[in-house]
PDB file of C-alpha atoms in Angstrom:
ATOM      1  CA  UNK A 107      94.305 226.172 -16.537  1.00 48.00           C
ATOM      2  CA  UNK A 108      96.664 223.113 -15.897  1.00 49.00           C
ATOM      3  CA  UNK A 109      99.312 222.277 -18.773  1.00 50.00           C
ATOM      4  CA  UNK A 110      98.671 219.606 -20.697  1.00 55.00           C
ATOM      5  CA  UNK A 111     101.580 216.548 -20.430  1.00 55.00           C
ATOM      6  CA  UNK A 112     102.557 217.663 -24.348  1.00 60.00           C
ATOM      7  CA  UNK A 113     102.623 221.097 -22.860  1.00 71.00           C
ATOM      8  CA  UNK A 114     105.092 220.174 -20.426  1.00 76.00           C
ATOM      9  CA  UNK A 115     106.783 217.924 -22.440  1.00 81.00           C
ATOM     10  CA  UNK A 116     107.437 221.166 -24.661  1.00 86.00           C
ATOM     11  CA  UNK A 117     108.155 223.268 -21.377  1.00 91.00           C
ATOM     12  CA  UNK A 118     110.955 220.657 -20.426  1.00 91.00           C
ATOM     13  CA  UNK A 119     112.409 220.341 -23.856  1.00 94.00           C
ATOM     14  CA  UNK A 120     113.132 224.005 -23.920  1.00 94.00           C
ATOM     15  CA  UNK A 121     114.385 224.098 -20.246  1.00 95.00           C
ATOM     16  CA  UNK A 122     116.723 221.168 -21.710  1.00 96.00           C
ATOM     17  CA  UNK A 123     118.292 223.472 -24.154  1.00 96.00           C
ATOM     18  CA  UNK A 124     117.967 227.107 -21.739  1.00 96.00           C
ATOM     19  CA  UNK A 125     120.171 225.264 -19.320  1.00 97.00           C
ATOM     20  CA  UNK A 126     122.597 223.662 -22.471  1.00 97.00           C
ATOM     21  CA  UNK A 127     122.994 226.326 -24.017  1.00 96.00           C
ATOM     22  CA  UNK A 128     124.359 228.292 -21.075  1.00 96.00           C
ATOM     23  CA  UNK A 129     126.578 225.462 -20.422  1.00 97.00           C
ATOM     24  CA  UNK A 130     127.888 225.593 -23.222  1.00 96.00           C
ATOM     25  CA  UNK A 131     128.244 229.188 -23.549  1.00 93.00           C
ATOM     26  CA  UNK A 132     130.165 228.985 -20.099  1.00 93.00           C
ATOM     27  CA  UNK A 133     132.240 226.176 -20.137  1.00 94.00           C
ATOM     28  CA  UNK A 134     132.352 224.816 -24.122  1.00 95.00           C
ATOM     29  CA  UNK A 135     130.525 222.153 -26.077  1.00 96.00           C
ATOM     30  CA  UNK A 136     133.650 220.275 -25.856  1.00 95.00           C
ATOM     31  CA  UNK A 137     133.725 220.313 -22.074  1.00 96.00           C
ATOM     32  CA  UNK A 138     129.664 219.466 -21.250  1.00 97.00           C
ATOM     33  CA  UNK A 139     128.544 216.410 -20.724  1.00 95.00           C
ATOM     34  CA  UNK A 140     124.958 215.017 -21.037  1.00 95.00           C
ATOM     35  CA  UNK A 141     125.196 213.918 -17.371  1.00 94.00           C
ATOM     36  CA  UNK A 142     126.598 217.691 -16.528  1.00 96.00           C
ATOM     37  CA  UNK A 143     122.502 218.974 -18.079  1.00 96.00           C
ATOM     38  CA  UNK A 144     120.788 216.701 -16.466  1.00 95.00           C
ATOM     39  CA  UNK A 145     122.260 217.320 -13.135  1.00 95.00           C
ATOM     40  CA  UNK A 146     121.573 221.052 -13.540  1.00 95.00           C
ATOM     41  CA  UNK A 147     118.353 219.914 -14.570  1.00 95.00           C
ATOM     42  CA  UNK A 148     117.772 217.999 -11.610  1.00 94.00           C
ATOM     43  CA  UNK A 149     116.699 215.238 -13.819  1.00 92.00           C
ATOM     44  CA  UNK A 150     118.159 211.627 -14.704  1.00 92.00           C
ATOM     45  CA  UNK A 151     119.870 210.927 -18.016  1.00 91.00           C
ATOM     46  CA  UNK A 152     117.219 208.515 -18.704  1.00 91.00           C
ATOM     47  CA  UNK A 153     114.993 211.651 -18.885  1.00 92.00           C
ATOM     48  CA  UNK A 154     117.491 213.667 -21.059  1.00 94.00           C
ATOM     49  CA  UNK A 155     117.208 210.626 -23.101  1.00 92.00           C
ATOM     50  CA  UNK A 156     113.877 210.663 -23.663  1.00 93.00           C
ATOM     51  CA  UNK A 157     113.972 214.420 -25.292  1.00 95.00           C
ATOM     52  CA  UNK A 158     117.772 214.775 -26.769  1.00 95.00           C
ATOM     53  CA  UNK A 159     119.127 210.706 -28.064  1.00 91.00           C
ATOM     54  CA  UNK A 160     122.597 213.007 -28.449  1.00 93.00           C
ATOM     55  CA  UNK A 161     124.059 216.222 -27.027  1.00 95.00           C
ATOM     56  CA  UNK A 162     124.500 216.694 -30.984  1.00 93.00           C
ATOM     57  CA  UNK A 163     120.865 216.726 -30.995  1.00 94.00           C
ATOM     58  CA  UNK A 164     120.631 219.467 -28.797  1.00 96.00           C
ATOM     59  CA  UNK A 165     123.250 221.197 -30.434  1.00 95.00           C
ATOM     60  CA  UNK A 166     121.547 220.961 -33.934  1.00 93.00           C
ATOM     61  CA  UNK A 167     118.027 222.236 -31.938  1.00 94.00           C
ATOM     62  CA  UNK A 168     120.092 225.444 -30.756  1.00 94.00           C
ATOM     63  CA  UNK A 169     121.101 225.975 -33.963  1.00 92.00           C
ATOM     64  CA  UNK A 170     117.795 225.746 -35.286  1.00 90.00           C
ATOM     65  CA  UNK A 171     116.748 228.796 -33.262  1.00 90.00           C
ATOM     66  CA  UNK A 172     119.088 231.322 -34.906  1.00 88.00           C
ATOM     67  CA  UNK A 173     117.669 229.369 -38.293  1.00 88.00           C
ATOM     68  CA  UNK A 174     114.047 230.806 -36.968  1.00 90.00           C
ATOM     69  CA  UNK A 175     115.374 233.997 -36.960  1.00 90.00           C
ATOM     70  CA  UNK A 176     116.489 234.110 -40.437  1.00 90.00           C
ATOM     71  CA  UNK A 177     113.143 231.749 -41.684  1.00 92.00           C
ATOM     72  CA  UNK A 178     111.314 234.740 -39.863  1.00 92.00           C
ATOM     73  CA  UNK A 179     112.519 237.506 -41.983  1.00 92.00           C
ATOM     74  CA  UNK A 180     113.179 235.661 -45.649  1.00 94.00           C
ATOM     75  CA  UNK A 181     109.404 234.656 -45.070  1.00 95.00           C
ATOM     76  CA  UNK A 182     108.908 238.403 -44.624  1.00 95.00           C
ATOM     77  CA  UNK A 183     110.808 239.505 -47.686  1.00 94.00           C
ATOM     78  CA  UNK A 184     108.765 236.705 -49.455  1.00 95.00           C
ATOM     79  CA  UNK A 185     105.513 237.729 -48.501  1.00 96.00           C
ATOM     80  CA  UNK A 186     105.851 241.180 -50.255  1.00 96.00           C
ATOM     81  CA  UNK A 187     105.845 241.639 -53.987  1.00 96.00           C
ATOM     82  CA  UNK A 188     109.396 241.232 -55.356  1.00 96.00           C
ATOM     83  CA  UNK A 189     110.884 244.590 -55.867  1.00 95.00           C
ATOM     84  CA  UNK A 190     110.448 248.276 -53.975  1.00 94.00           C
ATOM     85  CA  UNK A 191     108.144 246.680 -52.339  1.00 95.00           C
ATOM     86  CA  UNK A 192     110.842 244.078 -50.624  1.00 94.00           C
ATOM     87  CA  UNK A 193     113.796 247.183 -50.737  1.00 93.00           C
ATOM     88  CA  UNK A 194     111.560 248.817 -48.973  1.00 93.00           C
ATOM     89  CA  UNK A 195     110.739 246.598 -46.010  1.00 93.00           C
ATOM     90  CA  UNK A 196     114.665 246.091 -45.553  1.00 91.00           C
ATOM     91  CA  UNK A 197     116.055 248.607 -43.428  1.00 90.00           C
ATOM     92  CA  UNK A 198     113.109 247.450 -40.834  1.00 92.00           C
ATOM     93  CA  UNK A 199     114.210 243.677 -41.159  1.00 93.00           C
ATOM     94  CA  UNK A 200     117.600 244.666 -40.657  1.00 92.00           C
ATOM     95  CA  UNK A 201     116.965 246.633 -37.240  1.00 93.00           C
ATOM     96  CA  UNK A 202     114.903 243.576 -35.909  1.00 94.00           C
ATOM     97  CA  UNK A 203     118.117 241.245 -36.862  1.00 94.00           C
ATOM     98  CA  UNK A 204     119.829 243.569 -34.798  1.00 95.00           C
ATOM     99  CA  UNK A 205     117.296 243.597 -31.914  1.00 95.00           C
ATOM    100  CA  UNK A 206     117.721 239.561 -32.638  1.00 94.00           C
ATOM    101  CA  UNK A 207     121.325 239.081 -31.923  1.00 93.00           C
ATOM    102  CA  UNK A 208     121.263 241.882 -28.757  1.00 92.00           C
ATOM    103  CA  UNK A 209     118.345 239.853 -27.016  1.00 92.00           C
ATOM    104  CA  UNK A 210     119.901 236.472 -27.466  1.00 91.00           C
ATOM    105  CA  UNK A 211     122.999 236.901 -26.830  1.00 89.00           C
ATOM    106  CA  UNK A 212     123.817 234.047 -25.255  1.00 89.00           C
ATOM    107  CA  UNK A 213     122.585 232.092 -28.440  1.00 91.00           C
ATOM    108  CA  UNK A 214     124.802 233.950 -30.593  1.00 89.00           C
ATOM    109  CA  UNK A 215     127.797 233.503 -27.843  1.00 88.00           C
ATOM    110  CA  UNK A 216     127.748 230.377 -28.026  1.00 92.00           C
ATOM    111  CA  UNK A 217     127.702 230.080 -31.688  1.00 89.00           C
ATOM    112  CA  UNK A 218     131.049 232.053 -32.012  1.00 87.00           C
ATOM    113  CA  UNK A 219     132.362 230.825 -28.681  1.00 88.00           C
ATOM    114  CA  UNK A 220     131.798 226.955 -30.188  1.00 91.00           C
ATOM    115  CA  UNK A 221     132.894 227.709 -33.636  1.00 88.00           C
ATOM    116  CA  UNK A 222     134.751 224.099 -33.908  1.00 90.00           C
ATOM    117  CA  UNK A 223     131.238 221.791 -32.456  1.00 92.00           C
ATOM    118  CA  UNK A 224     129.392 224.020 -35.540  1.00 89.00           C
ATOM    119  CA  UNK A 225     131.834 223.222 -37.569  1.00 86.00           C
ATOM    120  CA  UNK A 226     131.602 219.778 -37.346  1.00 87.00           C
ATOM    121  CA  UNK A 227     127.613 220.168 -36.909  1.00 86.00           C
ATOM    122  CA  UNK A 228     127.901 221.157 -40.447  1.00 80.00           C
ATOM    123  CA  UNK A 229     127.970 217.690 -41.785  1.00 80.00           C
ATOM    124  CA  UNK A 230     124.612 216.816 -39.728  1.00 79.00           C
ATOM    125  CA  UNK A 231     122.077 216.198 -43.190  1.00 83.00           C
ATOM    126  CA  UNK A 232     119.526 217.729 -41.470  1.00 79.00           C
ATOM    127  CA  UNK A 233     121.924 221.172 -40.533  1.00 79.00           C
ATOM    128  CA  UNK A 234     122.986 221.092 -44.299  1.00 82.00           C
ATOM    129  CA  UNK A 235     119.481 220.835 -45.574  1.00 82.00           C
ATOM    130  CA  UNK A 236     118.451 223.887 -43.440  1.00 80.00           C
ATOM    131  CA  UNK A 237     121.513 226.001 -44.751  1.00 82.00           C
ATOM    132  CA  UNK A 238     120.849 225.004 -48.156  1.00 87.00           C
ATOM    133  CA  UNK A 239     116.975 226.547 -47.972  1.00 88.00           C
ATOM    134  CA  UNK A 240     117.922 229.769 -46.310  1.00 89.00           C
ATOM    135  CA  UNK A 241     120.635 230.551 -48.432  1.00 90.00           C
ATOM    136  CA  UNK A 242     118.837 229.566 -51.464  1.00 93.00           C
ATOM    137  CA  UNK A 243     115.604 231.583 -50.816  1.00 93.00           C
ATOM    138  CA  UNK A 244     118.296 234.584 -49.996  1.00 94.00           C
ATOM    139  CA  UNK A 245     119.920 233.878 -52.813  1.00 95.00           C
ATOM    140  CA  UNK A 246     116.750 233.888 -55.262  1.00 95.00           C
ATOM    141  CA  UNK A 247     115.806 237.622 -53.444  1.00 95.00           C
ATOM    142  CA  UNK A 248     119.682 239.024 -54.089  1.00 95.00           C
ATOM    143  CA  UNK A 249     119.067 237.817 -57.703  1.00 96.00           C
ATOM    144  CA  UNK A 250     116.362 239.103 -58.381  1.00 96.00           C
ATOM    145  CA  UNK A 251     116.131 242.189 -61.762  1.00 96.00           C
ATOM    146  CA  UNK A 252     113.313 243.825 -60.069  1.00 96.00           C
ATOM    147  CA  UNK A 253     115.864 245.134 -57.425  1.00 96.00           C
ATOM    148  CA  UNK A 254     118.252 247.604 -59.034  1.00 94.00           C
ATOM    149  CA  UNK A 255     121.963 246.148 -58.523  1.00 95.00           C
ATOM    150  CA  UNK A 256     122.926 248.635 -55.768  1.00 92.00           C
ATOM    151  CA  UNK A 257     120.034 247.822 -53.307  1.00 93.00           C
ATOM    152  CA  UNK A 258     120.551 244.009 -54.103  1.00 94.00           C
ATOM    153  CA  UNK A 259     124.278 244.702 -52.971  1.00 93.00           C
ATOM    154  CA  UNK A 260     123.340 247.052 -50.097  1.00 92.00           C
ATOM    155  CA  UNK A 261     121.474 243.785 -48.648  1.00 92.00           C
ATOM    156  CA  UNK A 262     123.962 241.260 -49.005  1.00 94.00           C
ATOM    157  CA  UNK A 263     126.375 243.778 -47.122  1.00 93.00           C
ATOM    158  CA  UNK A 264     124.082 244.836 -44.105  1.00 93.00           C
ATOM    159  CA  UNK A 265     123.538 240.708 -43.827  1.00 93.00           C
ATOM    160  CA  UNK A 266     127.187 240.139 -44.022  1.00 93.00           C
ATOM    161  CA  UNK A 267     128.130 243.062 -41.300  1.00 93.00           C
ATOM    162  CA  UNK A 268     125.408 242.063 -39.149  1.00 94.00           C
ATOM    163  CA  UNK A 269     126.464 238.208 -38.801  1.00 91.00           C
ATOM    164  CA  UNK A 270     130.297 238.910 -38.946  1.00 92.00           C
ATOM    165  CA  UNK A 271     129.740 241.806 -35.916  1.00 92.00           C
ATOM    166  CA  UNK A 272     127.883 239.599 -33.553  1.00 90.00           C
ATOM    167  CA  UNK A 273     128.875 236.010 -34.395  1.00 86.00           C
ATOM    168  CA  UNK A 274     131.758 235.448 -36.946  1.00 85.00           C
ATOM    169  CA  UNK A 275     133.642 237.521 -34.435  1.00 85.00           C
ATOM    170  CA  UNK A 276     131.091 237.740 -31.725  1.00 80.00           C
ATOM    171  CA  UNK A 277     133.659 236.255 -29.008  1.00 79.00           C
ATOM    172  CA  UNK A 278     136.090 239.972 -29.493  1.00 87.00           C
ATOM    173  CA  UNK A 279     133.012 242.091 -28.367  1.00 87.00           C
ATOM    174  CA  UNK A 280     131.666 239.953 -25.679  1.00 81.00           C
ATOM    175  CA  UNK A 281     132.568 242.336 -22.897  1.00 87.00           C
ATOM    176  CA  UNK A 282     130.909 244.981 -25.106  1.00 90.00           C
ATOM    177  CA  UNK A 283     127.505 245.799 -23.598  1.00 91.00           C
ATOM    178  CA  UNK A 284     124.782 245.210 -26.343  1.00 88.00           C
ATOM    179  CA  UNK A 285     123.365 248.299 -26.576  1.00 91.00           C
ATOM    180  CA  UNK A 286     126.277 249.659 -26.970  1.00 94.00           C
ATOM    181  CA  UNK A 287     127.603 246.948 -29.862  1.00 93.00           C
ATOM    182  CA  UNK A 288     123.743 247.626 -31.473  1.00 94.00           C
ATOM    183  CA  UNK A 289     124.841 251.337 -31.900  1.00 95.00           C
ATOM    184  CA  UNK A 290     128.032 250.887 -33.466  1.00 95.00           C
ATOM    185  CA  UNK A 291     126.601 248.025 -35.606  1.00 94.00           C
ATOM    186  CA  UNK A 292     123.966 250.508 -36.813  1.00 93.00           C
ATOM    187  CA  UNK A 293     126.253 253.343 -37.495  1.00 92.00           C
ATOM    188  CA  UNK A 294     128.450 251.212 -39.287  1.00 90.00           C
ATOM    189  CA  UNK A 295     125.728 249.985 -41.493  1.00 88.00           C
ATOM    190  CA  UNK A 296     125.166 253.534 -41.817  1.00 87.00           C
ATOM    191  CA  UNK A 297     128.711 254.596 -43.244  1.00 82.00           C
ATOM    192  CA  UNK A 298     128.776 251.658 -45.374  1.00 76.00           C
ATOM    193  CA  UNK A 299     126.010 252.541 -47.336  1.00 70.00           C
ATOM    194  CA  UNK A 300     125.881 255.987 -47.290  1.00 62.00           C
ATOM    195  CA  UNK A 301     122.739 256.970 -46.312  1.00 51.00           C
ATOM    196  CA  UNK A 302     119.012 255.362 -45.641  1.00 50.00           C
ATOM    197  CA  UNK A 303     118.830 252.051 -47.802  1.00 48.00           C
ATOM    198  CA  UNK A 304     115.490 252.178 -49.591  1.00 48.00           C
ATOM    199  CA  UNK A 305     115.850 254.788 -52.571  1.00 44.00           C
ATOM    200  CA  UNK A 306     115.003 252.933 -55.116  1.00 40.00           C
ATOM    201  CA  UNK A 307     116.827 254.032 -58.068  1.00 36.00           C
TER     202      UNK A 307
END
């Protein structure tokens, strides 16, 4: 069946930011230049143009796809009746937020390897308003009294060992093979709190 043009105009937008992001990864944010995409591309600037205004633009769109990834599972959590219901469905979330940062790798290289360009991506209103929701609709979930204390802390801990393992301080284990770092990350999970999260006390 032949692609529609808004097919390939979605095609091309996402070879745009496959081809950035390993750029970036590679060389730095710092260092890439809209003219260095769109000759990898084999396209004009006037093309890159026409999909990305901004390589800031195309920084704030990679971003957005580790967002997904947390959207994903909060919508999950969300779905399921607050309390053993959401402890419950936890330790399955957290293995695919593992399975997450192993297959895109790259994505989350970049993050850590770029922490400076996020930095300063930060003050983008439209970055700030998508922190603001995740961590807000986390939030409500962590607060919640129909999750006994200790799960409610087991969760916040898994999250935080999880993101500081593969992209706070992604850039010491990059020559780590994933499946490897996975592992440890699980076992460490494991040890820190004690035993299969999901007895609801």
């Amino acid at each position: 069946m032949p692609r529609t043009p808004r097919n390939q105009g979605a095609e091309t937008r996402e070879r745009i930011l496959d081809v950035a992001q390993e750029l970036f990864t590679q060389q730095g944010y710092d260092k890439t230049s809209l003219r260095d995409i769109a000759e990898r591309l084999g396209i004009t600037k006037a093309a890159l143009y026409y999909y990305f205004e901004r390589k800031e633009d195309i920084l704030l769109a990679l971003h957005l796809r580790l967002h997904a990834m947390g959207t994903n599972l909060l919508a999950e959590l969300e779905a399921a009746p607050d309390g053993p219901a959401r402890v419950a469905l936890w330790p399955r979330l957290a293995d695919e937020m593992i399975d997450f940062m192993v297959e895109n790798r790259e994505l989350v290289l970049l993050h850590s390897r770029n922490r400076s360009a996020f930095e300063a991506l930060a003050r983008s209103e439209r970055n700030r308003e998508e922190n603001e929701d995740l961590e807000a609709r986390f939030t409500q979930i962590l607060s919640s009294p129909a999750i006994p204390l200790r799960e409610r802390v087991r969760m916040a801990a898994i999250v935080g060992v999880i993101t500081e393992v593969f992209i706070e301080s992604g850039a010491a284990f990059g020559d780590v093979p994933p499946d490897q770092l996975a592992m440890l990350v699980r076992e460490s999970i494991a040890d820190l709190v004690h035993g299969e999260l999901g007895a609801v006390a």
